[in-house]
Amino acid sequence: MSEQQIPVDPALPVPEPQPEPLAEPQPQPEPEPEPEPEPEPEAAMPTAPTATATPTEPPVPTVKDRRVLRAVLRWTAALAVFAVAGTATAYGITRMQRTDLPGLATRPDGRWDYPRIVRPPLPAGRPAPFAPGNAADIHYADLRKLVLPAPKGAKADPALAGDHGWTAPKVLLAEYANKDDRDALQGELTDHGLRHIAARGWTMPDGTRTRIYLLQFETGLIAGEVQQDEFAGYQDPGLALRGTASNVMDESFPEAASADGNGLVEEYAEKQPYGAEQVRQAYISSGDVIALVVQSRPGGAKEIPFQQTVVLQQQLLG
């Protein structure tokens, strides 16, 4: 199956389709004179092109309250599906088709310069995630190639390189502060048949450190149970990360990016006063995969790179 090349900069507005030029009326040949003069019929005037009525834009559906989404995610076993308004987010990301993932070139608002993203091919005969023939919502593509690549200028984190791209569970568990939480999570991952963990990490020149973990289970239903039992929270995450004092729901995260038809995003930020660095985190539920995205930075983790990274990872999975 051929790989799909994806344009780098979706921040530019998508041009509206231009109307096709109308064909100019061709001059009619002069009628040859008849032997006997007859009254000439009036010349037919070219018909003016009928003006096309401007289509009325459908009303934008109201975005569901994220608090409702969280309650549904926490107390039901199935992930909710929502139609979300296609408005641009705070940093200029517009809603796209699955084959049109953004790379998002650097902008003065602080976005990072991600490389061109290539969606990995599916094995022969296997459906895409969330396709009608994929009832278990399984990602059949190589999980290691579904981890978001590092942006330009990043220094790779060797601790997340893993063994041929696979990361040991102990590396993920080390992200959590409480030993009892780590032990309980390890048991839950084992009991629910964790298949793989793929991860990538990097540090940017400004000191922002990013870690992304993808956890894959046998089915989307199993992954949803783990998400609800271990990671989901209402006002704060289910498990505290190492180095965080108090985490709250990240209200700065764009509402339209928090849910799409194929999954949900739970995002949190460490509130002030925090220590030497601030931590932002997000859990992405996408079928049989749970993604954890963590960003930390001395003096404060910036909103825009975090939002950009989470949305790109979400869309790459969805």
mmCIF file of C-alpha atoms in Angstrom:
data_model
loop_
_atom_site.group_PDB
_atom_site.id
_atom_site.type_symbol
_atom_site.label_atom_id
_atom_site.label_comp_id
_atom_site.label_asym_id
_atom_site.label_seq_id
_atom_site.Cartn_x
_atom_site.Cartn_y
_atom_site.Cartn_z
ATOM 1 C CA MET A 1 0.000 0.000 0.000
ATOM 2 C CA SER A 2 1.504 3.355 -0.954
ATOM 3 C CA GLU A 3 2.348 5.893 1.681
ATOM 4 C CA GLN A 4 0.400 9.126 1.679
ATOM 5 C CA GLN A 5 2.322 12.385 1.640
ATOM 6 C CA ILE A 6 0.765 15.038 3.790
ATOM 7 C CA PRO A 7 1.152 18.807 3.297
ATOM 8 C CA VAL A 8 3.215 20.601 5.921
ATOM 9 C CA ASP A 9 1.419 23.866 6.602
ATOM 10 C CA PRO A 10 -2.352 23.644 7.198
ATOM 11 C CA ALA A 11 -2.382 26.903 9.093
ATOM 12 C CA LEU A 12 -3.008 28.722 5.838
ATOM 13 C CA PRO A 13 -6.716 29.021 5.069
ATOM 14 C CA VAL A 14 -8.048 26.468 2.642
ATOM 15 C CA PRO A 15 -8.829 28.307 -0.610
ATOM 16 C CA GLU A 16 -12.404 28.259 -1.669
ATOM 17 C CA PRO A 17 -13.031 26.498 -4.959
ATOM 18 C CA GLN A 18 -13.040 29.008 -7.830
ATOM 19 C CA PRO A 19 -15.951 28.967 -10.227
ATOM 20 C CA GLU A 20 -15.172 27.614 -13.632
ATOM 21 C CA PRO A 21 -15.120 30.348 -16.308
ATOM 22 C CA LEU A 22 -18.202 30.407 -18.402
ATOM 23 C CA ALA A 23 -17.742 29.803 -22.127
ATOM 24 C CA GLU A 24 -18.067 32.995 -24.114
ATOM 25 C CA PRO A 25 -20.916 32.940 -26.680
ATOM 26 C CA GLN A 26 -19.609 32.233 -30.184
ATOM 27 C CA PRO A 27 -20.638 34.645 -32.991
ATOM 28 C CA GLN A 28 -23.297 33.203 -35.257
ATOM 29 C CA PRO A 29 -22.546 33.128 -39.013
ATOM 30 C CA GLU A 30 -24.360 35.675 -41.121
ATOM 31 C CA PRO A 31 -27.227 34.059 -43.107
ATOM 32 C CA GLU A 32 -26.551 33.992 -46.852
ATOM 33 C CA PRO A 33 -28.945 36.149 -48.899
ATOM 34 C CA GLU A 34 -31.847 34.274 -50.453
ATOM 35 C CA PRO A 35 -32.778 34.767 -54.098
ATOM 36 C CA GLU A 36 -35.940 36.487 -53.049
ATOM 37 C CA PRO A 37 -35.873 38.740 -50.038
ATOM 38 C CA GLU A 38 -37.833 37.474 -47.100
ATOM 39 C CA PRO A 39 -38.287 39.053 -43.726
ATOM 40 C CA GLU A 40 -35.252 38.191 -41.662
ATOM 41 C CA PRO A 41 -35.938 36.725 -38.242
ATOM 42 C CA GLU A 42 -34.719 38.711 -35.332
ATOM 43 C CA ALA A 43 -31.244 37.724 -34.218
ATOM 44 C CA ALA A 44 -31.339 35.595 -31.144
ATOM 45 C CA MET A 45 -29.642 37.358 -28.273
ATOM 46 C CA PRO A 46 -27.167 35.292 -26.266
ATOM 47 C CA THR A 47 -28.796 34.113 -23.109
ATOM 48 C CA ALA A 48 -27.175 35.583 -20.029
ATOM 49 C CA PRO A 49 -25.837 32.965 -17.674
ATOM 50 C CA THR A 50 -28.214 32.338 -14.851
ATOM 51 C CA ALA A 51 -26.854 33.582 -11.577
ATOM 52 C CA THR A 52 -26.102 30.747 -9.245
ATOM 53 C CA ALA A 53 -27.742 31.141 -5.900
ATOM 54 C CA THR A 54 -25.252 31.424 -3.114
ATOM 55 C CA PRO A 55 -25.648 28.337 -0.933
ATOM 56 C CA THR A 56 -26.697 29.097 2.551
ATOM 57 C CA GLU A 57 -24.118 27.955 5.089
ATOM 58 C CA PRO A 58 -25.521 25.388 7.483
ATOM 59 C CA PRO A 59 -25.708 26.500 11.074
ATOM 60 C CA VAL A 60 -22.674 25.577 13.111
ATOM 61 C CA PRO A 61 -23.589 22.856 15.567
ATOM 62 C CA THR A 62 -23.161 23.743 19.174
ATOM 63 C CA VAL A 63 -20.055 22.221 20.697
ATOM 64 C CA LYS A 64 -20.921 19.926 23.549
ATOM 65 C CA ASP A 65 -19.696 20.900 26.966
ATOM 66 C CA ARG A 66 -16.381 19.212 27.626
ATOM 67 C CA ARG A 67 -17.502 18.497 31.165
ATOM 68 C CA VAL A 68 -20.255 16.311 29.745
ATOM 69 C CA LEU A 69 -17.697 14.509 27.620
ATOM 70 C CA ARG A 70 -15.579 13.832 30.664
ATOM 71 C CA ALA A 71 -18.495 12.437 32.623
ATOM 72 C CA VAL A 72 -19.415 10.152 29.739
ATOM 73 C CA LEU A 73 -15.815 8.993 29.373
ATOM 74 C CA ARG A 74 -15.502 8.265 33.084
ATOM 75 C CA TRP A 75 -18.765 6.422 33.673
ATOM 76 C CA THR A 76 -19.430 4.533 30.426
ATOM 77 C CA ALA A 77 -17.465 1.758 28.813
ATOM 78 C CA ALA A 78 -17.845 3.015 25.248
ATOM 79 C CA LEU A 79 -16.207 6.159 23.937
ATOM 80 C CA ALA A 80 -18.602 8.935 22.981
ATOM 81 C CA VAL A 81 -18.836 10.142 19.416
ATOM 82 C CA PHE A 82 -19.486 13.795 18.742
ATOM 83 C CA ALA A 83 -19.762 16.102 15.776
ATOM 84 C CA VAL A 84 -17.643 19.129 16.567
ATOM 85 C CA ALA A 85 -17.751 22.513 14.918
ATOM 86 C CA GLY A 86 -15.094 22.909 12.246
ATOM 87 C CA THR A 87 -13.835 26.240 13.496
ATOM 88 C CA ALA A 88 -10.152 26.981 13.667
ATOM 89 C CA THR A 89 -8.446 26.542 17.007
ATOM 90 C CA ALA A 90 -6.553 29.212 18.887
ATOM 91 C CA TYR A 91 -3.379 28.584 16.938
ATOM 92 C CA GLY A 92 -4.874 28.275 13.506
ATOM 93 C CA ILE A 93 -5.461 24.556 13.045
ATOM 94 C CA THR A 94 -8.521 23.823 10.943
ATOM 95 C CA ARG A 95 -10.443 20.577 10.839
ATOM 96 C CA MET A 96 -9.060 18.204 8.224
ATOM 97 C CA GLN A 97 -9.646 14.914 6.522
ATOM 98 C CA ARG A 98 -7.738 11.856 7.733
ATOM 99 C CA THR A 99 -5.425 12.043 4.727
ATOM 100 C CA ASP A 100 -4.613 15.697 5.285
ATOM 101 C CA LEU A 101 -2.562 15.785 8.466
ATOM 102 C CA PRO A 102 -0.697 19.005 9.162
ATOM 103 C CA GLY A 103 2.994 19.514 9.756
ATOM 104 C CA LEU A 104 2.396 23.086 10.849
ATOM 105 C CA ALA A 105 5.428 25.176 9.928
ATOM 106 C CA THR A 106 6.882 27.562 12.481
ATOM 107 C CA ARG A 107 4.867 30.730 13.078
ATOM 108 C CA PRO A 108 5.479 33.769 15.282
ATOM 109 C CA ASP A 109 2.871 32.466 17.735
ATOM 110 C CA GLY A 110 5.285 29.772 18.914
ATOM 111 C CA ARG A 111 4.361 26.758 16.811
ATOM 112 C CA TRP A 112 7.099 24.239 16.166
ATOM 113 C CA ASP A 113 8.289 23.225 12.718
ATOM 114 C CA TYR A 114 7.202 19.603 12.368
ATOM 115 C CA PRO A 115 8.422 17.566 9.385
ATOM 116 C CA ARG A 116 6.186 16.265 6.633
ATOM 117 C CA ILE A 117 4.111 13.514 8.173
ATOM 118 C CA VAL A 118 3.711 10.194 6.374
ATOM 119 C CA ARG A 119 0.880 7.926 7.393
ATOM 120 C CA PRO A 120 2.170 4.350 7.676
ATOM 121 C CA PRO A 121 0.691 1.784 5.275
ATOM 122 C CA LEU A 122 -1.813 -0.794 6.415
ATOM 123 C CA PRO A 123 -1.103 -4.516 6.047
ATOM 124 C CA ALA A 124 -2.751 -6.019 2.992
ATOM 125 C CA GLY A 125 -6.441 -6.630 3.526
ATOM 126 C CA ARG A 126 -6.614 -4.822 6.862
ATOM 127 C CA PRO A 127 -9.067 -1.938 7.375
ATOM 128 C CA ALA A 128 -8.187 1.478 8.719
ATOM 129 C CA PRO A 129 -9.078 2.245 12.329
ATOM 130 C CA PHE A 130 -12.727 3.233 12.730
ATOM 131 C CA ALA A 131 -13.598 1.890 9.268
ATOM 132 C CA PRO A 132 -17.009 0.158 9.016
ATOM 133 C CA GLY A 133 -15.309 -3.248 8.804
ATOM 134 C CA ASN A 134 -13.180 -2.641 11.906
ATOM 135 C CA ALA A 135 -15.601 -3.226 14.776
ATOM 136 C CA ALA A 136 -12.835 -3.489 17.399
ATOM 137 C CA ASP A 137 -11.312 -0.124 16.356
ATOM 138 C CA ILE A 138 -7.858 -1.655 15.930
ATOM 139 C CA HIS A 139 -4.842 0.219 14.542
ATOM 140 C CA TYR A 140 -3.283 -2.364 12.214
ATOM 141 C CA ALA A 141 -0.445 -0.082 11.081
ATOM 142 C CA ASP A 142 2.933 -0.298 12.807
ATOM 143 C CA LEU A 143 2.398 1.416 16.164
ATOM 144 C CA ARG A 144 5.969 2.746 16.184
ATOM 145 C CA LYS A 145 5.220 4.732 13.046
ATOM 146 C CA LEU A 146 2.125 6.248 14.621
ATOM 147 C CA VAL A 147 4.189 8.151 17.191
ATOM 148 C CA LEU A 148 4.483 11.809 16.219
ATOM 149 C CA PRO A 149 7.961 12.653 14.848
ATOM 150 C CA ALA A 150 10.082 15.275 16.585
ATOM 151 C CA PRO A 151 10.041 18.854 15.240
ATOM 152 C CA LYS A 152 12.973 20.694 13.717
ATOM 153 C CA GLY A 153 15.679 21.617 16.217
ATOM 154 C CA ALA A 154 14.756 18.886 18.718
ATOM 155 C CA LYS A 155 17.311 16.740 20.515
ATOM 156 C CA ALA A 156 16.146 13.129 20.833
ATOM 157 C CA ASP A 157 15.683 11.572 24.271
ATOM 158 C CA PRO A 158 17.699 8.310 24.255
ATOM 159 C CA ALA A 159 15.751 6.991 27.251
ATOM 160 C CA LEU A 160 12.699 6.591 25.017
ATOM 161 C CA ALA A 161 14.473 4.981 22.076
ATOM 162 C CA GLY A 162 13.552 1.527 23.395
ATOM 163 C CA ASP A 163 14.418 -1.815 21.829
ATOM 164 C CA HIS A 164 13.817 -1.536 18.092
ATOM 165 C CA GLY A 165 11.299 1.189 18.859
ATOM 166 C CA TRP A 166 9.422 -0.683 21.589
ATOM 167 C CA THR A 167 9.488 0.808 25.086
ATOM 168 C CA ALA A 168 9.434 -1.239 28.288
ATOM 169 C CA PRO A 169 6.480 -0.644 30.647
ATOM 170 C CA LYS A 170 8.879 0.402 33.432
ATOM 171 C CA VAL A 171 9.805 3.510 31.412
ATOM 172 C CA LEU A 172 6.160 4.588 31.294
ATOM 173 C CA LEU A 173 5.607 3.711 34.955
ATOM 174 C CA ALA A 174 8.526 5.939 35.936
ATOM 175 C CA GLU A 175 6.479 8.953 34.807
ATOM 176 C CA TYR A 176 4.169 8.555 37.818
ATOM 177 C CA ALA A 177 5.015 9.931 41.237
ATOM 178 C CA ASN A 178 3.415 7.493 43.672
ATOM 179 C CA LYS A 179 4.844 3.994 44.072
ATOM 180 C CA ASP A 180 1.455 2.536 44.940
ATOM 181 C CA ASP A 181 0.044 4.076 41.756
ATOM 182 C CA ARG A 182 2.879 2.599 39.719
ATOM 183 C CA ASP A 183 2.346 -0.868 41.170
ATOM 184 C CA ALA A 184 -1.413 -0.714 40.633
ATOM 185 C CA LEU A 185 -1.027 0.534 37.068
ATOM 186 C CA GLN A 186 1.443 -2.213 36.255
ATOM 187 C CA GLY A 187 -1.089 -4.793 37.415
ATOM 188 C CA GLU A 188 -3.879 -3.183 35.386
ATOM 189 C CA LEU A 189 -1.780 -3.128 32.225
ATOM 190 C CA THR A 190 -0.908 -6.794 32.679
ATOM 191 C CA ASP A 191 -4.473 -7.852 33.481
ATOM 192 C CA HIS A 192 -5.848 -6.002 30.443
ATOM 193 C CA GLY A 193 -3.360 -7.576 28.048
ATOM 194 C CA LEU A 194 -1.162 -4.628 27.106
ATOM 195 C CA ARG A 195 0.357 -5.520 23.737
ATOM 196 C CA HIS A 196 2.947 -2.818 23.049
ATOM 197 C CA ILE A 197 4.252 0.561 24.134
ATOM 198 C CA ALA A 198 5.854 2.787 21.504
ATOM 199 C CA ALA A 199 7.373 6.076 22.620
ATOM 200 C CA ARG A 200 9.409 9.078 21.530
ATOM 201 C CA GLY A 201 10.873 12.005 23.422
ATOM 202 C CA TRP A 202 12.835 15.149 22.665
ATOM 203 C CA THR A 203 14.043 18.440 24.116
ATOM 204 C CA MET A 204 13.760 21.786 22.317
ATOM 205 C CA PRO A 205 16.326 24.624 22.477
ATOM 206 C CA ASP A 206 14.107 26.577 24.905
ATOM 207 C CA GLY A 207 14.195 23.681 27.380
ATOM 208 C CA THR A 208 10.752 22.239 26.628
ATOM 209 C CA ARG A 209 10.853 18.479 27.097
ATOM 210 C CA THR A 210 8.267 16.282 25.349
ATOM 211 C CA ARG A 211 7.437 12.622 25.962
ATOM 212 C CA ILE A 212 4.835 10.681 23.969
ATOM 213 C CA TYR A 213 3.727 7.139 24.833
ATOM 214 C CA LEU A 214 1.327 4.990 22.788
ATOM 215 C CA LEU A 215 -0.204 2.034 24.659
ATOM 216 C CA GLN A 216 -1.915 -0.589 22.486
ATOM 217 C CA PHE A 217 -4.454 -3.150 23.691
ATOM 218 C CA GLU A 218 -6.383 -5.971 22.023
ATOM 219 C CA THR A 219 -9.521 -3.933 21.298
ATOM 220 C CA GLY A 220 -10.890 -0.440 21.639
ATOM 221 C CA LEU A 221 -13.274 -1.596 24.372
ATOM 222 C CA ILE A 222 -10.397 -2.837 26.541
ATOM 223 C CA ALA A 223 -8.428 0.354 26.002
ATOM 224 C CA GLY A 224 -11.507 2.362 26.981
ATOM 225 C CA GLU A 225 -11.812 0.450 30.248
ATOM 226 C CA VAL A 226 -8.174 1.132 31.130
ATOM 227 C CA GLN A 227 -8.585 4.804 30.262
ATOM 228 C CA GLN A 228 -11.587 5.157 32.553
ATOM 229 C CA ASP A 229 -10.251 3.090 35.433
ATOM 230 C CA GLU A 230 -6.716 4.483 35.548
ATOM 231 C CA PHE A 231 -6.238 7.742 33.679
ATOM 232 C CA ALA A 232 -9.537 9.596 33.349
ATOM 233 C CA GLY A 233 -10.442 12.360 35.746
ATOM 234 C CA TYR A 234 -12.957 15.156 35.984
ATOM 235 C CA GLN A 235 -11.041 18.123 37.341
ATOM 236 C CA ASP A 236 -7.670 16.378 37.665
ATOM 237 C CA PRO A 237 -5.973 13.303 36.167
ATOM 238 C CA GLY A 238 -6.416 9.895 37.738
ATOM 239 C CA LEU A 239 -2.673 9.502 38.410
ATOM 240 C CA ALA A 240 -0.192 12.215 39.386
ATOM 241 C CA LEU A 241 2.913 12.560 37.241
ATOM 242 C CA ARG A 242 6.347 12.873 38.771
ATOM 243 C CA GLY A 243 7.264 16.469 39.557
ATOM 244 C CA THR A 244 3.691 17.791 39.593
ATOM 245 C CA ALA A 245 2.074 19.362 42.640
ATOM 246 C CA SER A 246 -1.481 20.165 41.565
ATOM 247 C CA ASN A 247 -3.020 19.471 38.149
ATOM 248 C CA VAL A 248 -6.273 20.887 36.850
ATOM 249 C CA MET A 249 -8.265 20.671 33.653
ATOM 250 C CA ASP A 250 -6.505 22.746 30.987
ATOM 251 C CA GLU A 251 -9.175 25.270 30.030
ATOM 252 C CA SER A 252 -6.877 26.863 27.438
ATOM 253 C CA PHE A 253 -7.083 23.778 25.237
ATOM 254 C CA PRO A 254 -9.327 24.428 22.178
ATOM 255 C CA GLU A 255 -12.781 22.950 22.722
ATOM 256 C CA ALA A 256 -13.101 21.756 19.127
ATOM 257 C CA ALA A 257 -9.832 19.829 19.454
ATOM 258 C CA SER A 258 -10.900 18.000 22.629
ATOM 259 C CA ALA A 259 -13.209 15.594 20.825
ATOM 260 C CA ASP A 260 -13.724 14.295 17.355
ATOM 261 C CA GLY A 261 -15.663 11.438 15.844
ATOM 262 C CA ASN A 262 -12.960 8.904 16.702
ATOM 263 C CA GLY A 263 -11.842 9.662 20.235
ATOM 264 C CA LEU A 264 -11.427 12.034 23.127
ATOM 265 C CA VAL A 265 -8.671 14.135 24.643
ATOM 266 C CA GLU A 266 -8.290 14.698 28.384
ATOM 267 C CA GLU A 267 -5.828 17.546 29.004
ATOM 268 C CA TYR A 268 -4.430 18.949 32.244
ATOM 269 C CA ALA A 269 -1.958 21.611 33.324
ATOM 270 C CA GLU A 270 -0.062 22.079 36.562
ATOM 271 C CA LYS A 271 -1.407 25.182 38.245
ATOM 272 C CA GLN A 272 0.596 27.836 40.049
ATOM 273 C CA PRO A 273 2.498 27.813 42.240
ATOM 274 C CA TYR A 274 4.544 25.032 40.645
ATOM 275 C CA GLY A 275 8.176 24.161 41.215
ATOM 276 C CA ALA A 276 11.160 24.700 38.966
ATOM 277 C CA GLU A 277 9.139 23.661 35.907
ATOM 278 C CA GLN A 278 5.519 23.371 34.849
ATOM 279 C CA VAL A 279 4.052 20.154 33.451
ATOM 280 C CA ARG A 280 1.238 19.803 30.906
ATOM 281 C CA GLN A 281 -0.255 16.411 30.060
ATOM 282 C CA ALA A 282 -2.948 14.921 27.844
ATOM 283 C CA TYR A 283 -4.490 11.487 27.407
ATOM 284 C CA ILE A 284 -5.811 10.632 23.951
ATOM 285 C CA SER A 285 -8.305 7.764 23.582
ATOM 286 C CA SER A 286 -8.249 6.423 20.036
ATOM 287 C CA GLY A 287 -9.686 2.943 19.549
ATOM 288 C CA ASP A 288 -7.302 0.297 20.869
ATOM 289 C CA VAL A 289 -4.626 2.922 21.647
ATOM 290 C CA ILE A 290 -4.193 5.257 24.614
ATOM 291 C CA ALA A 291 -1.665 8.052 24.096
ATOM 292 C CA LEU A 292 0.003 10.027 26.864
ATOM 293 C CA VAL A 293 1.588 13.350 25.855
ATOM 294 C CA VAL A 294 3.693 15.149 28.469
ATOM 295 C CA GLN A 295 5.454 18.504 28.120
ATOM 296 C CA SER A 296 7.480 20.245 30.802
ATOM 297 C CA ARG A 297 9.569 23.402 30.801
ATOM 298 C CA PRO A 298 11.429 25.453 33.406
ATOM 299 C CA GLY A 299 9.453 28.589 34.173
ATOM 300 C CA GLY A 300 6.281 27.368 32.479
ATOM 301 C CA ALA A 301 5.250 25.007 29.671
ATOM 302 C CA LYS A 302 3.873 27.035 26.768
ATOM 303 C CA GLU A 303 0.313 26.491 25.592
ATOM 304 C CA ILE A 304 0.795 26.637 21.829
ATOM 305 C CA PRO A 305 3.451 23.912 21.355
ATOM 306 C CA PHE A 306 1.521 21.656 23.714
ATOM 307 C CA GLN A 307 -1.777 22.123 21.900
ATOM 308 C CA GLN A 308 -0.089 21.701 18.532
ATOM 309 C CA THR A 309 1.643 18.484 19.583
ATOM 310 C CA VAL A 310 -1.489 16.940 21.096
ATOM 311 C CA VAL A 311 -3.692 17.704 18.087
ATOM 312 C CA LEU A 312 -1.130 16.363 15.625
ATOM 313 C CA GLN A 313 -0.783 13.143 17.604
ATOM 314 C CA GLN A 314 -4.558 12.834 17.890
ATOM 315 C CA GLN A 315 -5.058 13.253 14.153
ATOM 316 C CA LEU A 316 -2.245 10.858 13.298
ATOM 317 C CA LEU A 317 -4.026 8.186 15.336
ATOM 318 C CA GLY A 318 -7.530 9.010 14.112
#
